[in-house]
Amino acid sequence: MIRILLADNQPLTAAGLISILHERTDLSVVDQVSKANRLQELLEIHNPDLLIVDYCLSGYIDMGELLRLLEAFPKTNVLVISSDNDKSTILSILQSGVNGYLTKECSRDEILMAVYAVARGEKFFCHKILNIIMEKHLTPSPAEVLPTVLTAREIEI
């Protein structure tokens, strides 16, 4: 049984995720956090296999809080499901040590694949997040692209 703690204060999103997770008999949502100040307490009480969290909700859990939780609970597998579109913030979250990251546009099947993979301690990123990662690593920054000095013959040609 995979024990899941859900931290998303958007009622429609939380209800949708719970509905998807309850379709599987080997997934159990042990609690839902609707107030950010209870998240650490519920992590300590339930010691879940998986924390599903959104850090991009105004007045709820922000990036700083998520980073503190990752540091305080290093053995907790974390799956972020967020609507954040800021590439630099997403990359910072990925570098902080989350196991998985999905956008809120992902399909039911992709959500379930991510839940199982992240609960096992594996990495899982949706295609949009993989594109951001690849763009970061395959596109050289302007500082990395230095002009090539041409020889006199090359200039002549």
CSV table of N, CA, C and O in Angstrom, one decimal, residues 47-122:
chain,number,residue,atom,x,y,z
A,47,ASN,N,4.1,10.0,8.2
A,47,ASN,CA,5.3,9.5,7.5
A,47,ASN,C,4.9,8.8,6.2
A,47,ASN,O,5.1,7.6,6.0
A,48,PRO,N,4.4,9.6,5.3
A,48,PRO,CA,3.9,9.0,4.0
A,48,PRO,C,5.0,8.5,3.1
A,48,PRO,O,6.1,9.0,3.2
A,49,ASP,N,4.6,7.6,2.2
A,49,ASP,CA,5.6,7.2,1.2
A,49,ASP,C,5.7,8.3,0.1
A,49,ASP,O,6.8,8.3,-0.6
A,50,LEU,N,4.7,9.1,0.0
A,50,LEU,CA,4.7,10.1,-1.1
A,50,LEU,C,4.0,11.3,-0.6
A,50,LEU,O,2.9,11.3,0.0
A,51,LEU,N,4.6,12.5,-0.9
A,51,LEU,CA,3.9,13.8,-0.7
A,51,LEU,C,3.7,14.4,-2.1
A,51,LEU,O,4.6,14.5,-2.9
A,52,ILE,N,2.4,14.6,-2.4
A,52,ILE,CA,2.0,15.3,-3.6
A,52,ILE,C,1.7,16.8,-3.2
A,52,ILE,O,0.9,17.0,-2.3
A,53,VAL,N,2.4,17.7,-3.8
A,53,VAL,CA,2.4,19.1,-3.4
A,53,VAL,C,2.4,20.1,-4.5
A,53,VAL,O,3.0,19.8,-5.6
A,54,ASP,N,1.8,21.2,-4.3
A,54,ASP,CA,1.9,22.3,-5.3
A,54,ASP,C,2.4,23.5,-4.5
A,54,ASP,O,1.9,23.9,-3.4
A,55,TYR,N,3.5,24.1,-4.9
A,55,TYR,CA,4.2,25.2,-4.2
A,55,TYR,C,3.8,26.5,-4.7
A,55,TYR,O,4.3,27.6,-4.3
A,56,CYS,N,3.0,26.5,-5.7
A,56,CYS,CA,2.7,27.8,-6.5
A,56,CYS,C,1.3,28.3,-6.3
A,56,CYS,O,0.6,28.7,-7.2
A,57,LEU,N,0.8,28.2,-5.0
A,57,LEU,CA,-0.5,28.7,-4.7
A,57,LEU,C,-0.4,29.9,-3.7
A,57,LEU,O,0.1,29.7,-2.7
A,58,SER,N,-0.9,31.0,-4.2
A,58,SER,CA,-0.8,32.2,-3.4
A,58,SER,C,-1.4,32.0,-2.0
A,58,SER,O,-2.5,31.5,-1.8
A,59,GLY,N,-0.6,32.4,-1.0
A,59,GLY,CA,-1.0,32.3,0.4
A,59,GLY,C,-0.9,30.9,1.0
A,59,GLY,O,-1.5,30.6,2.1
A,60,TYR,N,-0.3,29.9,0.3
A,60,TYR,CA,-0.3,28.5,0.7
A,60,TYR,C,1.1,28.1,0.9
A,60,TYR,O,1.9,28.7,1.6
A,61,ILE,N,1.6,27.1,0.2
A,61,ILE,CA,3.0,26.7,0.3
A,61,ILE,C,3.7,27.3,-0.9
A,61,ILE,O,3.4,27.3,-2.0
A,62,ASP,N,4.8,28.0,-0.5
A,62,ASP,CA,5.6,28.7,-1.5
A,62,ASP,C,6.9,27.9,-1.7
A,62,ASP,O,7.2,26.9,-1.0
A,63,MET,N,7.8,28.3,-2.6
A,63,MET,CA,9.0,27.6,-2.9
A,63,MET,C,9.9,27.5,-1.7
A,63,MET,O,10.5,26.4,-1.4
A,64,GLY,N,10.0,28.5,-0.9
A,64,GLY,CA,10.8,28.5,0.3
A,64,GLY,C,10.4,27.4,1.3
A,64,GLY,O,11.2,26.7,1.9
A,65,GLU,N,9.0,27.4,1.5
A,65,GLU,CA,8.5,26.3,2.4
A,65,GLU,C,8.8,24.9,1.9
A,65,GLU,O,9.1,24.1,2.7
A,66,LEU,N,8.6,24.8,0.6
A,66,LEU,CA,8.9,23.4,0.0
A,66,LEU,C,10.3,23.1,0.2
A,66,LEU,O,10.7,21.9,0.6
A,67,LEU,N,11.2,24.0,0.0
A,67,LEU,CA,12.7,23.7,0.2
A,67,LEU,C,13.0,23.3,1.6
A,67,LEU,O,13.8,22.4,1.9
A,68,ARG,N,12.3,24.0,2.6
A,68,ARG,CA,12.5,23.7,4.0
A,68,ARG,C,12.0,22.3,4.3
A,68,ARG,O,12.6,21.5,5.1
A,69,LEU,N,10.9,21.9,3.7
A,69,LEU,CA,10.3,20.6,3.9
A,69,LEU,C,11.2,19.5,3.3
A,69,LEU,O,11.4,18.4,3.9
A,70,LEU,N,11.8,19.8,2.2
A,70,LEU,CA,12.7,18.8,1.5
A,70,LEU,C,13.9,18.6,2.4
A,70,LEU,O,14.4,17.4,2.5
A,71,GLU,N,14.4,19.6,3.0
A,71,GLU,CA,15.5,19.5,3.9
A,71,GLU,C,15.2,18.8,5.2
A,71,GLU,O,15.9,18.0,5.7
A,72,ALA,N,14.0,19.1,5.8
A,72,ALA,CA,13.6,18.5,7.0
A,72,ALA,C,13.2,17.0,6.9
A,72,ALA,O,13.3,16.3,7.8
A,73,PHE,N,12.7,16.6,5.7
A,73,PHE,CA,12.2,15.3,5.5
A,73,PHE,C,12.9,14.7,4.2
A,73,PHE,O,12.2,14.4,3.2
A,74,PRO,N,14.2,14.5,4.3
A,74,PRO,CA,14.9,14.0,3.1
A,74,PRO,C,14.5,12.7,2.5
A,74,PRO,O,14.7,12.4,1.4
A,75,LYS,N,13.9,11.8,3.4
A,75,LYS,CA,13.5,10.5,2.9
A,75,LYS,C,12.1,10.5,2.3
A,75,LYS,O,11.7,9.4,1.8
A,76,THR,N,11.4,11.6,2.4
A,76,THR,CA,10.0,11.6,1.8
A,76,THR,C,10.1,11.9,0.3
A,76,THR,O,10.8,12.8,-0.1
A,77,ASN,N,9.5,11.0,-0.4
A,77,ASN,CA,9.5,11.2,-1.9
A,77,ASN,C,8.4,12.2,-2.2
A,77,ASN,O,7.3,12.2,-1.7
A,78,VAL,N,8.8,13.2,-3.0
A,78,VAL,CA,8.0,14.4,-3.3
A,78,VAL,C,7.7,14.4,-4.8
A,78,VAL,O,8.6,14.4,-5.6
A,79,LEU,N,6.4,14.5,-5.1
A,79,LEU,CA,5.9,14.7,-6.5
A,79,LEU,C,5.2,16.1,-6.5
A,79,LEU,O,4.2,16.3,-5.8
A,80,VAL,N,5.7,17.0,-7.3
A,80,VAL,CA,5.1,18.3,-7.5
A,80,VAL,C,4.2,18.2,-8.6
A,80,VAL,O,4.5,17.7,-9.7
A,81,ILE,N,3.0,18.7,-8.4
A,81,ILE,CA,2.0,18.9,-9.5
A,81,ILE,C,1.6,20.3,-9.5
A,81,ILE,O,0.9,20.8,-8.5
A,82,SER,N,2.1,21.1,-10.4
A,82,SER,CA,1.9,22.6,-10.3
A,82,SER,C,1.5,23.2,-11.7
A,82,SER,O,1.7,22.6,-12.7
A,83,SER,N,1.0,24.4,-11.6
A,83,SER,CA,0.7,25.2,-12.8
A,83,SER,C,1.7,26.2,-13.1
A,83,SER,O,1.5,27.1,-13.9
A,84,ASP,N,2.8,26.2,-12.4
A,84,ASP,CA,3.9,27.2,-12.5
A,84,ASP,C,4.5,27.1,-13.9
A,84,ASP,O,4.8,26.0,-14.4
A,85,ASN,N,4.7,28.2,-14.6
A,85,ASN,CA,5.2,28.2,-15.9
A,85,ASN,C,6.6,28.9,-16.0
A,85,ASN,O,7.2,29.1,-17.1
A,86,ASP,N,7.1,29.4,-14.8
A,86,ASP,CA,8.4,30.1,-14.8
A,86,ASP,C,9.5,29.1,-14.9
A,86,ASP,O,9.7,28.3,-13.9
A,87,LYS,N,10.3,29.0,-16.0
A,87,LYS,CA,11.3,28.0,-16.2
A,87,LYS,C,12.4,28.1,-15.1
A,87,LYS,O,12.8,27.0,-14.6
A,88,SER,N,12.8,29.2,-14.7
A,88,SER,CA,13.9,29.3,-13.7
A,88,SER,C,13.4,28.8,-12.3
A,88,SER,O,14.1,28.1,-11.6
A,89,THR,N,12.2,29.1,-12.0
A,89,THR,CA,11.6,28.5,-10.7
A,89,THR,C,11.5,27.0,-10.8
A,89,THR,O,11.9,26.3,-9.8
A,90,ILE,N,11.0,26.5,-11.9
A,90,ILE,CA,10.9,25.1,-12.1
A,90,ILE,C,12.2,24.4,-12.0
A,90,ILE,O,12.4,23.4,-11.3
A,91,LEU,N,13.2,25.0,-12.6
A,91,LEU,CA,14.6,24.4,-12.5
A,91,LEU,C,15.1,24.4,-11.1
A,91,LEU,O,15.8,23.5,-10.7
A,92,SER,N,14.8,25.5,-10.4
A,92,SER,CA,15.3,25.6,-9.0
A,92,SER,C,14.6,24.5,-8.1
A,92,SER,O,15.3,23.8,-7.3
A,93,ILE,N,13.3,24.3,-8.4
A,93,ILE,CA,12.6,23.2,-7.6
A,93,ILE,C,13.2,21.8,-8.0
A,93,ILE,O,13.4,21.0,-7.1
A,94,LEU,N,13.5,21.6,-9.3
A,94,LEU,CA,14.1,20.3,-9.7
A,94,LEU,C,15.5,20.1,-9.0
A,94,LEU,O,15.8,19.0,-8.6
A,95,GLN,N,16.3,21.2,-8.9
A,95,GLN,CA,17.6,21.1,-8.3
A,95,GLN,C,17.5,20.9,-6.8
A,95,GLN,O,18.5,20.4,-6.2
A,96,SER,N,16.4,21.2,-6.2
A,96,SER,CA,16.3,21.1,-4.8
A,96,SER,C,16.1,19.6,-4.3
A,96,SER,O,16.3,19.3,-3.2
A,97,GLY,N,15.8,18.7,-5.3
A,97,GLY,CA,15.7,17.3,-4.9
A,97,GLY,C,14.3,16.7,-5.0
A,97,GLY,O,14.2,15.6,-4.4
A,98,VAL,N,13.3,17.3,-5.6
A,98,VAL,CA,12.1,16.6,-5.7
A,98,VAL,C,12.3,15.4,-6.7
A,98,VAL,O,13.1,15.5,-7.5
A,99,ASN,N,11.5,14.4,-6.5
A,99,ASN,CA,11.6,13.2,-7.3
A,99,ASN,C,10.8,13.3,-8.6
A,99,ASN,O,11.2,12.7,-9.6
A,100,GLY,N,9.7,14.1,-8.6
A,100,GLY,CA,8.9,14.2,-9.8
A,100,GLY,C,8.3,15.5,-9.9
A,100,GLY,O,8.1,16.2,-8.9
A,101,TYR,N,7.9,15.8,-11.1
A,101,TYR,CA,7.3,17.1,-11.4
A,101,TYR,C,6.3,17.0,-12.6
A,101,TYR,O,6.7,16.5,-13.7
A,102,LEU,N,5.1,17.3,-12.4
A,102,LEU,CA,4.1,17.3,-13.4
A,102,LEU,C,3.4,18.6,-13.5
A,102,LEU,O,3.3,19.3,-12.5
A,103,THR,N,2.9,18.9,-14.6
A,103,THR,CA,2.0,20.1,-14.7
A,103,THR,C,0.6,19.7,-14.5
A,103,THR,O,0.3,18.5,-14.6
A,104,LYS,N,-0.3,20.7,-14.3
A,104,LYS,CA,-1.7,20.3,-14.0
A,104,LYS,C,-2.4,20.0,-15.3
A,104,LYS,O,-3.6,19.8,-15.3
A,105,GLU,N,-1.7,20.0,-16.4
A,105,GLU,CA,-2.3,19.6,-17.7
A,105,GLU,C,-2.1,18.1,-18.0
A,105,GLU,O,-2.5,17.6,-19.0
A,106,CYS,N,-1.4,17.4,-17.1
A,106,CYS,CA,-1.1,16.0,-17.4
A,106,CYS,C,-2.3,15.1,-17.3
A,106,CYS,O,-3.3,15.4,-16.7
A,107,SER,N,-2.2,14.0,-18.0
A,107,SER,CA,-3.3,13.0,-18.1
A,107,SER,C,-3.4,12.2,-16.9
A,107,SER,O,-2.4,12.1,-16.1
A,108,ARG,N,-4.5,11.5,-16.7
A,108,ARG,CA,-4.7,10.6,-15.6
A,108,ARG,C,-3.6,9.5,-15.6
A,108,ARG,O,-3.1,9.2,-14.5
A,109,ASP,N,-3.4,8.9,-16.7
A,109,ASP,CA,-2.4,7.9,-16.8
A,109,ASP,C,-1.0,8.4,-16.4
A,109,ASP,O,-0.2,7.7,-15.7
A,110,GLU,N,-0.6,9.6,-16.9
A,110,GLU,CA,0.7,10.1,-16.5
A,110,GLU,C,0.8,10.4,-15.0
A,110,GLU,O,1.8,10.1,-14.4
A,111,ILE,N,-0.3,10.9,-14.4
A,111,ILE,CA,-0.3,11.1,-13.0
A,111,ILE,C,-0.1,9.8,-12.2
A,111,ILE,O,0.7,9.7,-11.3
A,112,LEU,N,-0.8,8.7,-12.6
A,112,LEU,CA,-0.6,7.4,-12.0
A,112,LEU,C,0.8,6.9,-12.2
A,112,LEU,O,1.4,6.3,-11.2
A,113,MET,N,1.3,7.0,-13.4
A,113,MET,CA,2.7,6.5,-13.6
A,113,MET,C,3.7,7.3,-12.7
A,113,MET,O,4.6,6.7,-12.1
A,114,ALA,N,3.5,8.6,-12.6
A,114,ALA,CA,4.3,9.4,-11.7
A,114,ALA,C,4.2,9.0,-10.3
A,114,ALA,O,5.2,8.9,-9.6
A,115,VAL,N,3.0,8.8,-9.8
A,115,VAL,CA,2.8,8.4,-8.4
A,115,VAL,C,3.6,7.1,-8.1
A,115,VAL,O,4.3,7.0,-7.1
A,116,TYR,N,3.4,6.1,-8.9
A,116,TYR,CA,4.1,4.8,-8.7
A,116,TYR,C,5.6,5.0,-8.8
A,116,TYR,O,6.3,4.5,-7.9
A,117,ALA,N,6.1,5.7,-9.8
A,117,ALA,CA,7.5,5.8,-9.9
A,117,ALA,C,8.1,6.6,-8.8
A,117,ALA,O,9.1,6.2,-8.2
A,118,VAL,N,7.5,7.7,-8.4
A,118,VAL,CA,8.1,8.6,-7.3
A,118,VAL,C,8.0,7.9,-6.0
A,118,VAL,O,8.9,8.0,-5.2
A,119,ALA,N,6.9,7.2,-5.8
A,119,ALA,CA,6.8,6.4,-4.5
A,119,ALA,C,7.9,5.4,-4.3
A,119,ALA,O,8.3,5.1,-3.2
A,120,ARG,N,8.4,4.9,-5.5
A,120,ARG,CA,9.5,3.9,-5.4
A,120,ARG,C,10.9,4.6,-5.3
A,120,ARG,O,11.9,4.0,-5.3
A,121,GLY,N,10.9,5.9,-5.3
A,121,GLY,CA,12.1,6.7,-5.2
A,121,GLY,C,12.7,7.0,-6.6
A,121,GLY,O,13.8,7.5,-6.7
A,122,GLU,N,12.0,6.7,-7.6
A,122,GLU,CA,12.5,7.0,-9.0
A,122,GLU,C,12.1,8.5,-9.4
A,122,GLU,O,11.3,9.1,-8.7
